[in-house]
Coordinates of C-alpha atoms and ligand atoms in Angstrom, one line a residue:
M21 CA 0.0 0.0 -0.1
N22 CA 1.4 3.4 -1.0
D23 CA 1.2 6.8 0.9
H24 CA -1.8 7.8 -0.9
M25 CA -3.9 4.8 -0.1
T26 CA -3.0 5.0 3.6
L27 CA -3.9 8.6 3.8
S28 CA -7.1 7.9 2.0
K29 CA -7.9 5.2 4.3
A30 CA -7.3 7.6 7.4
A31 CA -9.6 10.4 5.7
D32 CA -12.3 7.6 5.4
H33 CA -12.0 6.7 9.0
A34 CA -12.2 10.5 9.9
R35 CA -15.2 11.1 7.9
E36 CA -16.8 7.9 9.3
F37 CA -16.2 9.2 12.9
L38 CA -17.3 12.8 12.3
D39 CA -20.5 11.4 10.5
S40 CA -21.4 9.2 13.5
L41 CA -21.2 12.2 16.0
D42 CA -24.9 12.5 16.1
S43 CA -25.8 9.0 16.8
R44 CA -22.9 7.8 18.9
S45 CA -22.6 7.8 22.7
I46 CA -20.8 11.0 23.8
A47 CA -19.5 9.1 26.8
P48 CA -16.8 6.4 26.1
I49 CA -18.5 2.9 26.4
A50 CA -15.2 1.1 26.8
N51 CA -13.7 0.9 30.2
V52 CA -10.0 0.9 31.0
S53 CA -9.5 -2.9 31.1
D54 CA -11.4 -3.2 27.6
L55 CA -8.9 -0.5 26.2
R56 CA -5.8 -2.3 27.8
S57 CA -6.7 -5.6 26.6
A58 CA -7.5 -4.2 23.0
L59 CA -4.4 -2.1 22.8
F60 CA -1.8 -3.9 24.9
K61 CA -0.5 -6.3 22.4
P62 CA 2.9 -7.8 22.6
L63 CA 5.3 -5.2 20.7
N64 CA 5.6 -7.0 17.4
D65 CA 9.3 -7.9 16.1
A66 CA 8.5 -7.3 12.7
G67 CA 6.8 -4.1 11.4
L68 CA 3.1 -4.1 10.2
P69 CA 1.8 -2.8 7.2
A70 CA 0.7 0.9 7.6
D71 CA -3.0 0.5 6.5
E72 CA -3.2 -2.6 9.1
V73 CA -1.9 -0.1 11.6
I74 CA -4.4 2.3 11.1
D75 CA -7.4 -0.1 10.8
D76 CA -6.3 -1.5 14.1
L77 CA -5.9 1.9 15.8
V78 CA -9.2 2.9 14.9
R79 CA -11.0 -0.5 15.9
D80 CA -9.1 -0.6 19.3
T81 CA -9.7 3.2 20.2
R82 CA -13.2 3.6 19.0
D83 CA -15.2 2.9 22.2
G84 CA -12.8 4.8 24.3
L85 CA -12.9 8.1 22.5
L86 CA -15.0 10.8 24.3
G87 CA -17.3 12.6 22.2
S88 CA -16.0 15.9 23.1
T89 CA -16.1 17.2 19.3
S90 CA -19.8 16.5 19.5
G91 CA -22.4 19.4 19.5
R92 CA -23.7 18.0 22.7
F93 CA -20.7 18.0 24.8
F94 CA -20.9 20.7 27.5
G95 CA -17.9 19.7 29.9
W96 CA -14.9 21.7 30.9
V97 CA -14.0 24.2 28.3
I98 CA -13.3 22.1 25.3
G99 CA -13.9 23.6 21.8
G100 CA -14.4 21.7 18.8
V101 CA -12.6 21.6 15.4
L102 CA -13.7 23.6 12.3
P103 CA -13.5 21.5 9.0
V104 CA -11.0 24.1 7.8
T105 CA -8.7 23.8 10.8
L106 CA -8.8 20.0 10.5
A107 CA -7.9 20.1 7.0
A108 CA -5.0 22.5 7.8
D109 CA -3.9 20.3 10.6
W110 CA -3.7 17.5 8.1
L111 CA -1.4 19.6 5.9
T112 CA 0.6 20.6 9.0
S113 CA 1.5 17.0 9.4
A114 CA 2.2 16.3 5.7
W115 CA 4.3 19.3 5.4
D116 CA 6.0 18.3 8.7
Q117 CA 7.7 21.8 9.1
N118 CA 9.7 22.5 12.3
A119 CA 8.5 25.9 13.6
A120 CA 11.5 26.6 15.6
I121 CA 12.9 29.5 13.7
Y122 CA 12.5 31.3 10.4
A123 CA 15.1 29.2 8.7
T124 CA 13.5 25.8 9.5
S125 CA 10.3 26.9 7.8
P126 CA 10.0 30.5 6.4
A127 CA 6.3 29.8 5.8
A128 CA 5.5 28.7 9.1
A129 CA 7.4 31.7 10.7
A130 CA 5.6 34.0 8.4
V131 CA 2.1 32.5 9.1
E132 CA 2.6 32.7 12.9
E133 CA 3.6 36.2 12.7
V134 CA 0.7 37.3 10.6
C135 CA -1.7 35.3 13.4
G136 CA -0.2 37.1 16.2
E137 CA -0.7 40.4 14.7
W138 CA -4.5 39.7 13.6
L139 CA -5.2 38.2 17.2
K140 CA -4.0 41.5 18.9
S141 CA -6.3 43.4 16.6
L142 CA -9.1 40.9 17.1
L143 CA -8.9 40.7 21.0
G144 CA -8.1 44.5 21.4
L145 CA -4.5 44.1 22.6
P146 CA -1.9 46.7 22.0
A147 CA -0.2 46.5 18.7
S148 CA 3.1 46.8 20.3
A149 CA 2.8 43.6 22.3
S150 CA 5.0 40.7 21.7
F151 CA 3.5 37.1 21.3
G152 CA 4.3 33.6 21.4
L153 CA 2.5 30.7 19.9
L154 CA 2.3 27.9 22.6
T155 CA 0.8 24.6 23.6
G156 CA -2.0 26.4 25.8
T157 CA -2.9 28.5 28.5
Q158 CA -0.7 26.8 31.0
S159 CA 2.4 27.4 29.0
A160 CA 1.2 30.9 28.2
H161 CA 0.9 31.6 31.9
T162 CA 4.4 30.3 32.4
V163 CA 6.0 32.6 29.9
A164 CA 4.2 35.5 30.9
L165 CA 4.9 35.1 34.6
A166 CA 8.7 34.5 33.7
A167 CA 8.7 37.8 32.0
A168 CA 7.0 39.5 34.9
R169 CA 9.2 37.9 37.4
N170 CA 12.4 38.8 35.6
K171 CA 11.4 42.4 34.9
L172 CA 10.1 43.0 38.3
L173 CA 13.2 41.6 39.8
I174 CA 15.7 43.4 37.2
E175 CA 14.0 46.8 38.6
R176 CA 15.1 45.6 42.2
G177 CA 18.6 44.9 40.9
W178 CA 18.2 41.3 40.7
D179 CA 18.9 39.5 37.5
V180 CA 17.2 36.1 37.5
N181 CA 18.8 34.8 34.4
T182 CA 22.3 34.9 36.0
K183 CA 21.7 34.7 39.8
G184 CA 18.7 32.4 40.0
L185 CA 16.1 33.0 42.6
M186 CA 18.2 32.0 45.9
G187 CA 18.4 35.2 47.9
A188 CA 16.2 37.1 45.4
P189 CA 13.5 39.5 46.8
R190 CA 10.2 37.8 47.7
M191 CA 7.5 37.9 45.0
R192 CA 3.8 38.2 45.5
I193 CA 1.2 36.8 43.3
L194 CA -2.3 38.2 44.1
T195 CA -5.5 36.8 42.4
G196 CA -9.3 36.2 43.1
A197 CA -10.6 33.0 44.7
H198 CA -11.8 31.9 41.2
R199 CA -8.4 31.6 39.5
H200 CA -7.6 28.6 37.5
E201 CA -5.3 26.3 39.0
S202 CA -2.8 26.4 35.9
V203 CA -1.8 29.9 37.4
L204 CA -0.5 28.1 40.6
R205 CA 1.3 25.5 38.5
S206 CA 3.2 28.2 36.7
I207 CA 4.1 29.9 40.0
R208 CA 5.6 26.5 41.4
L209 CA 7.4 25.8 37.9
L210 CA 8.9 29.4 38.0
G211 CA 10.4 28.9 41.6
L212 CA 8.1 31.4 43.2
G213 CA 6.6 28.9 45.5
T214 CA 2.9 28.7 46.4
E215 CA 3.4 30.8 49.4
A216 CA 3.9 33.7 47.1
L217 CA 0.0 33.4 46.2
E218 CA -2.4 35.7 48.2
I219 CA -5.9 35.3 47.7
V220 CA -8.0 38.5 47.3
D221 CA -11.6 38.7 48.3
V222 CA -14.1 38.6 45.6
D223 CA -17.8 40.1 45.6
A224 CA -20.9 38.1 45.4
S225 CA -20.6 37.8 41.7
G226 CA -16.9 36.4 41.9
R227 CA -15.3 39.6 40.7
I228 CA -12.0 40.7 42.4
R229 CA -12.8 43.4 45.1
L230 CA -11.2 46.7 44.4
D231 CA -10.8 47.7 48.1
S232 CA -9.4 44.5 49.1
L233 CA -6.9 44.5 46.1
K234 CA -5.8 48.0 47.2
V235 CA -5.4 47.0 50.8
A236 CA -3.5 43.7 49.8
L237 CA -1.0 45.7 47.6
Q238 CA -0.5 48.2 50.2
A239 CA 0.5 45.7 52.7
G240 CA 3.7 44.9 50.6
E241 CA 4.8 48.4 49.4
N242 CA 7.8 48.1 47.2
E243 CA 7.7 44.3 47.1
P244 CA 7.7 42.7 43.5
A245 CA 3.8 41.8 43.0
V246 CA 1.8 40.3 40.2
V247 CA -2.0 40.7 40.0
C248 CA -3.5 37.8 37.9
L249 CA -7.0 39.0 36.7
Q250 CA -9.6 36.6 35.1
A251 CA -11.3 37.2 31.9
G252 CA -14.0 34.5 32.2
D253 CA -13.6 32.0 35.2
L254 CA -14.1 28.4 34.5
N255 CA -17.4 28.0 36.5
A256 CA -19.5 31.1 35.9
G257 CA -17.5 32.9 33.3
V258 CA -16.9 36.0 35.5
F259 CA -14.8 38.9 34.3
D260 CA -12.8 40.9 36.7
P261 CA -13.0 44.8 36.6
F262 CA -9.8 45.3 34.3
T263 CA -10.0 49.1 34.1
E264 CA -10.1 49.8 37.9
A265 CA -8.3 46.7 39.0
G266 CA -5.5 47.3 36.4
R267 CA -5.1 51.0 37.5
I268 CA -4.8 50.0 41.4
A269 CA -2.3 47.3 40.4
H270 CA -0.1 49.7 38.4
D271 CA -0.3 52.5 40.7
A272 CA 1.3 50.0 43.2
G273 CA 4.1 49.2 40.6
A274 CA 2.6 45.7 40.1
W275 CA 2.4 43.6 36.9
V276 CA -1.2 42.7 35.5
H277 CA -1.6 39.5 34.0
V278 CA -4.9 38.2 32.7
D279 CA -6.1 34.7 32.4
G280 CA -8.3 34.9 29.3
A281 CA -8.1 31.2 28.2
F282 CA -11.5 31.5 26.7
G283 CA -13.0 34.8 28.1
L284 CA -10.5 37.0 26.0
W285 CA -12.5 36.1 22.9
A286 CA -15.4 38.3 24.2
G287 CA -13.4 41.0 22.9
A288 CA -14.0 39.7 19.4
S289 CA -17.7 40.3 19.8
E290 CA -19.0 43.7 19.8
H291 CA -22.2 42.5 21.9
N292 CA -19.8 41.2 24.6
R293 CA -16.8 43.4 24.4
Y294 CA -17.9 45.6 27.3
L295 CA -16.8 42.6 29.5
V296 CA -13.3 43.0 28.7
E297 CA -13.1 46.9 28.7
G298 CA -9.6 48.0 29.9
V299 CA -8.1 44.5 29.4
G300 CA -5.7 46.2 26.7
A301 CA -3.9 48.0 29.7
A302 CA -2.6 44.8 31.2
D303 CA 0.9 43.7 31.0
S304 CA 0.5 40.0 30.0
W305 CA -2.5 37.8 28.6
A306 CA -2.7 34.3 28.1
T307 CA -5.4 32.9 25.9
D308 CA -6.3 29.5 23.9
C309 CA -7.1 29.0 20.3
H310 CA -8.0 25.4 20.9
K311 CA -10.9 26.4 23.0
W312 CA -13.3 29.2 21.3
L313 CA -11.5 29.5 18.0
N314 CA -12.0 25.8 17.4
V315 CA -8.3 24.7 16.2
P316 CA -7.2 21.4 17.2
F317 CA -5.0 21.0 20.1
D318 CA -2.6 22.3 21.1
S319 CA -2.8 25.8 20.5
G320 CA -2.7 28.9 22.8
F321 CA -1.1 32.5 22.9
V322 CA 0.9 34.6 25.2
F323 CA 1.2 38.4 24.6
V324 CA 3.4 40.6 26.5
A325 CA 3.1 44.4 26.5
D326 CA 6.9 44.8 26.9
P327 CA 8.6 42.7 24.3
E328 CA 12.0 43.2 26.0
A329 CA 10.8 41.5 29.2
H330 CA 9.3 38.8 27.1
K331 CA 12.2 38.0 25.1
S332 CA 15.0 38.3 27.9
A333 CA 13.1 35.6 29.7
L334 CA 13.3 33.1 26.7
T335 CA 16.0 34.2 24.5
Q336 CA 18.8 31.8 23.8
D337 CA 21.6 31.0 21.0
A338 CA 23.2 28.0 19.6
S339 CA 26.1 27.8 17.2
Y340 CA 24.1 26.0 14.6
T341 CA 21.2 28.1 14.1
I342 CA 20.8 30.2 11.3
K343 CA 19.8 33.9 11.7
V344 CA 18.0 35.6 8.8
E345 CA 18.2 39.5 9.1
E346 CA 14.6 41.2 9.7
T347 CA 12.6 37.9 10.4
R348 CA 11.0 36.6 13.5
D349 CA 12.5 33.6 15.0
Q350 CA 9.6 31.7 17.0
M351 CA 12.1 30.2 19.5
E352 CA 13.0 33.7 21.1
W353 CA 9.0 34.0 22.2
N354 CA 8.2 30.5 23.2
L355 CA 9.5 27.6 25.6
E356 CA 10.4 25.2 22.6
W357 CA 13.0 24.5 20.1
S358 CA 11.6 21.9 17.8
R359 CA 7.8 22.4 17.4
R360 CA 4.6 21.8 15.5
S361 CA 3.8 24.6 13.0
R362 CA 0.7 25.6 15.0
G363 CA 0.3 28.7 13.1
F364 CA -1.4 27.0 10.1
T365 CA -4.5 26.0 11.8
V366 CA -5.0 29.3 13.5
Y367 CA -4.2 31.0 10.4
A368 CA -6.9 28.8 8.4
A369 CA -9.6 29.4 11.3
L370 CA -9.2 33.2 11.2
R371 CA -9.4 33.5 7.3
N372 CA -12.3 31.1 7.2
L373 CA -14.4 32.9 9.8
G374 CA -13.2 36.3 9.4
R375 CA -13.8 38.9 12.1
S376 CA -17.6 38.6 11.8
G377 CA -17.5 34.9 11.9
V378 CA -15.4 34.8 15.1
A379 CA -18.1 37.3 16.8
E380 CA -20.9 35.3 15.7
L381 CA -19.3 32.0 16.9
V382 CA -18.8 33.6 20.3
E383 CA -22.4 35.1 20.3
R384 CA -24.1 31.9 19.3
C385 CA -22.3 29.8 21.9
C386 CA -23.1 32.3 24.6
G387 CA -26.9 32.0 23.2
H388 CA -26.6 28.3 23.5
A389 CA -25.3 28.4 27.0
H390 CA -27.8 30.6 28.1
R391 CA -30.7 28.6 26.8
L392 CA -29.2 25.5 28.4
V393 CA -28.8 26.9 31.9
T394 CA -32.1 28.7 32.0
E395 CA -34.1 26.0 30.5
I396 CA -32.8 23.3 32.5
G397 CA -32.8 25.5 35.5
D398 CA -36.4 26.0 34.8
L399 CA -37.2 22.3 35.1
D400 CA -38.9 20.7 38.1
G401 CA -36.0 19.7 40.4
A402 CA -33.4 22.0 39.1
H403 CA -32.4 25.4 39.9
V404 CA -30.0 28.1 38.0
L405 CA -26.9 28.9 40.3
A406 CA -25.0 31.2 37.8
E407 CA -26.9 32.6 34.8
P408 CA -24.2 32.7 32.0
Q409 CA -23.0 36.1 30.9
I410 CA -20.9 34.4 28.4
N411 CA -20.7 30.7 27.5
Q412 CA -20.5 29.3 31.0
G413 CA -23.3 28.7 33.7
L414 CA -24.2 26.6 36.7
V415 CA -27.1 24.5 37.6
Q416 CA -28.1 22.8 40.7
F417 CA -30.2 19.7 41.1
T418 CA -32.6 19.6 44.2
S419 CA -33.7 16.8 46.4
N420 CA -36.7 16.6 48.5
E421 CA -34.7 15.1 51.3
G422 CA -32.3 18.2 51.1
N423 CA -29.2 16.4 49.9
H424 CA -28.9 18.8 46.8
D425 CA -25.0 18.0 46.5
R426 CA -25.6 14.2 46.1
R427 CA -28.9 14.9 43.8
T428 CA -26.7 17.0 41.7
D429 CA -23.9 14.4 41.1
E430 CA -26.5 11.8 40.6
V431 CA -28.1 13.6 37.8
I432 CA -25.0 14.5 36.2
A433 CA -23.8 10.9 36.3
K434 CA -27.3 9.7 34.8
I435 CA -26.8 12.3 31.8
V436 CA -23.5 11.1 31.2
A437 CA -24.5 7.5 31.3
S438 CA -27.3 8.2 28.7
G439 CA -24.7 9.0 26.1
E440 CA -27.0 11.6 25.0
A441 CA -25.3 14.9 26.2
W442 CA -22.1 15.4 28.5
F443 CA -21.9 17.8 31.5
G444 CA -19.3 17.9 34.3
G445 CA -19.5 18.7 37.8
T446 CA -18.0 21.3 40.1
T447 CA -17.8 22.7 43.6
W448 CA -18.7 26.3 43.4
N449 CA -18.9 28.7 46.7
G450 CA -18.9 25.2 48.6
I451 CA -22.0 23.4 46.6
R452 CA -22.0 20.9 44.0
A453 CA -23.3 22.3 40.8
M454 CA -23.5 21.1 37.0
R455 CA -21.2 23.2 34.8
V456 CA -22.5 24.2 31.4
S457 CA -19.9 25.1 29.0
V458 CA -20.5 25.8 25.1
C459 CA -17.6 26.6 22.6
N460 CA -17.9 24.3 19.8
W461 CA -19.1 25.6 16.6
R462 CA -20.9 22.3 15.8
T463 CA -23.6 23.0 18.7
T464 CA -26.9 23.7 17.1
D465 CA -30.4 24.5 18.4
E466 CA -31.4 21.0 17.8
D467 CA -28.3 19.9 20.1
V468 CA -29.6 22.2 22.7
D469 CA -33.1 20.7 22.5
R470 CA -31.9 17.4 22.7
A471 CA -29.8 17.9 25.7
I472 CA -32.7 19.7 27.6
A473 CA -34.9 16.8 26.8
C474 CA -32.5 14.4 27.9
V475 CA -32.1 16.1 31.3
R476 CA -36.1 16.6 31.5
G477 CA -36.3 12.7 30.9
I478 CA -33.9 12.0 33.9
L479 CA -35.5 14.5 36.3
A480 CA -39.0 13.0 35.2
G481 CA -37.5 9.3 36.1
V482 CA -38.0 8.2 32.4
Ligands
PLP530 C1 -9.7 29.8 32.7 C2 -8.7 28.8 32.4 N1 -7.6 29.1 32.4 C3 -6.4 28.3 32.1 C4 -6.7 27.1 31.6 C5 -5.8 26.0 31.1 O1 -5.5 26.1 29.7 P1 -4.9 25.0 28.8 O2 -5.7 23.8 29.2 O3 -5.1 25.4 27.6 O4 -3.4 25.0 29.3 C6 -8.1 26.8 31.4 C7 -8.5 25.5 30.7 O5 -9.7 24.8 30.8 C8 -9.1 27.8 31.8 O6 -10.7 27.5 31.7

């Protein structure tokens, strides 16, 4: 079998999978021992034909795939894959370009450069900011906080690049209670230690309290501090007040970092833009393309207002690299050397959707999330905990015996077991809740109807 036949076979399998999305169970139907016994064959001595490997791979994994690319998957914040980005992703693998530096693939470097510029303009970030295309928000936080750490410590006469952190001035990281855990991991990785984290009070809606932020910053005058703000928290999609919080932080000499894994995309929609007002005045931003832009994993951007701070945290050199005048070497702005040319899929998504298409995608998902939360919340035995202001919301299921937490987990488990829709659970303000998240282009009104009907049936004991 030649290359073409293997590729055609893989394309047939992919088509078959996508065509089955409406009818297959969203929850995987295989358990771990089914999967292990199907996949854990003795490692063969002789190689196998490519088409046989592909057929086996499809057969042995089929029942263990989560239908997270389905229009009725509302768990975590997992975007779908636009047809154009899937096609560009196939080409990315076929071209197999190493996007380390300009010389390893001029096309990959140029495409990535264009994507960074387009995104700044789309998301309302300063045109002068630098950017890096990374694996996701986790790595974007790490790069942004490395830039912040280095700059804040240089300003205090301490060069982390040469001296390390032993003996360095203590750093503080201030954030609201609803931060994503990925911030904490970046803090640990950067040697700042979790004791650097200080939780600032939030108001009833989950937004950081300005008076508390001010008091907290005053308590450590002249100490290097980063204030991490949230553009869309993972439970209720809450946005911090960027203009005021940013001003307070800057007045205290702090660096402002924004976790906008999905919420930063509100800036692409005229209707939702008010939520990110003032976000452009921050010092760094992290966001994902594999969520709301619907490109395949793994794809996220970091933006840094001070390009020098960004570059000095990452820059390196080696005798065998090739520098080409007036070009952009991606390696200077991200964590990797050899890397996938992730820019092709982002480029394809942005060209395919255009500004209005991105805005429409964002608004459509928000509409679906609103319907899901409010219509499920209206059912007997359900209750809205957090009405979505964007694409995230929370519902609680109630029990006559009063154990609402147990009832909520029980109903979620039944929905998942039905295979008809998929929602996840969370603990929010101390109570169990069902999270509703919509960020897949594939979700239609019919998907929303089907998901609501599924929940209605479960609550009615059908
Ligand atoms: C608000 C928020 N921040 C950070 C992350 C981490 O992003 P990633 O999984 O791309 O590293 C997520 C992921 O769901 C998120 O929702």
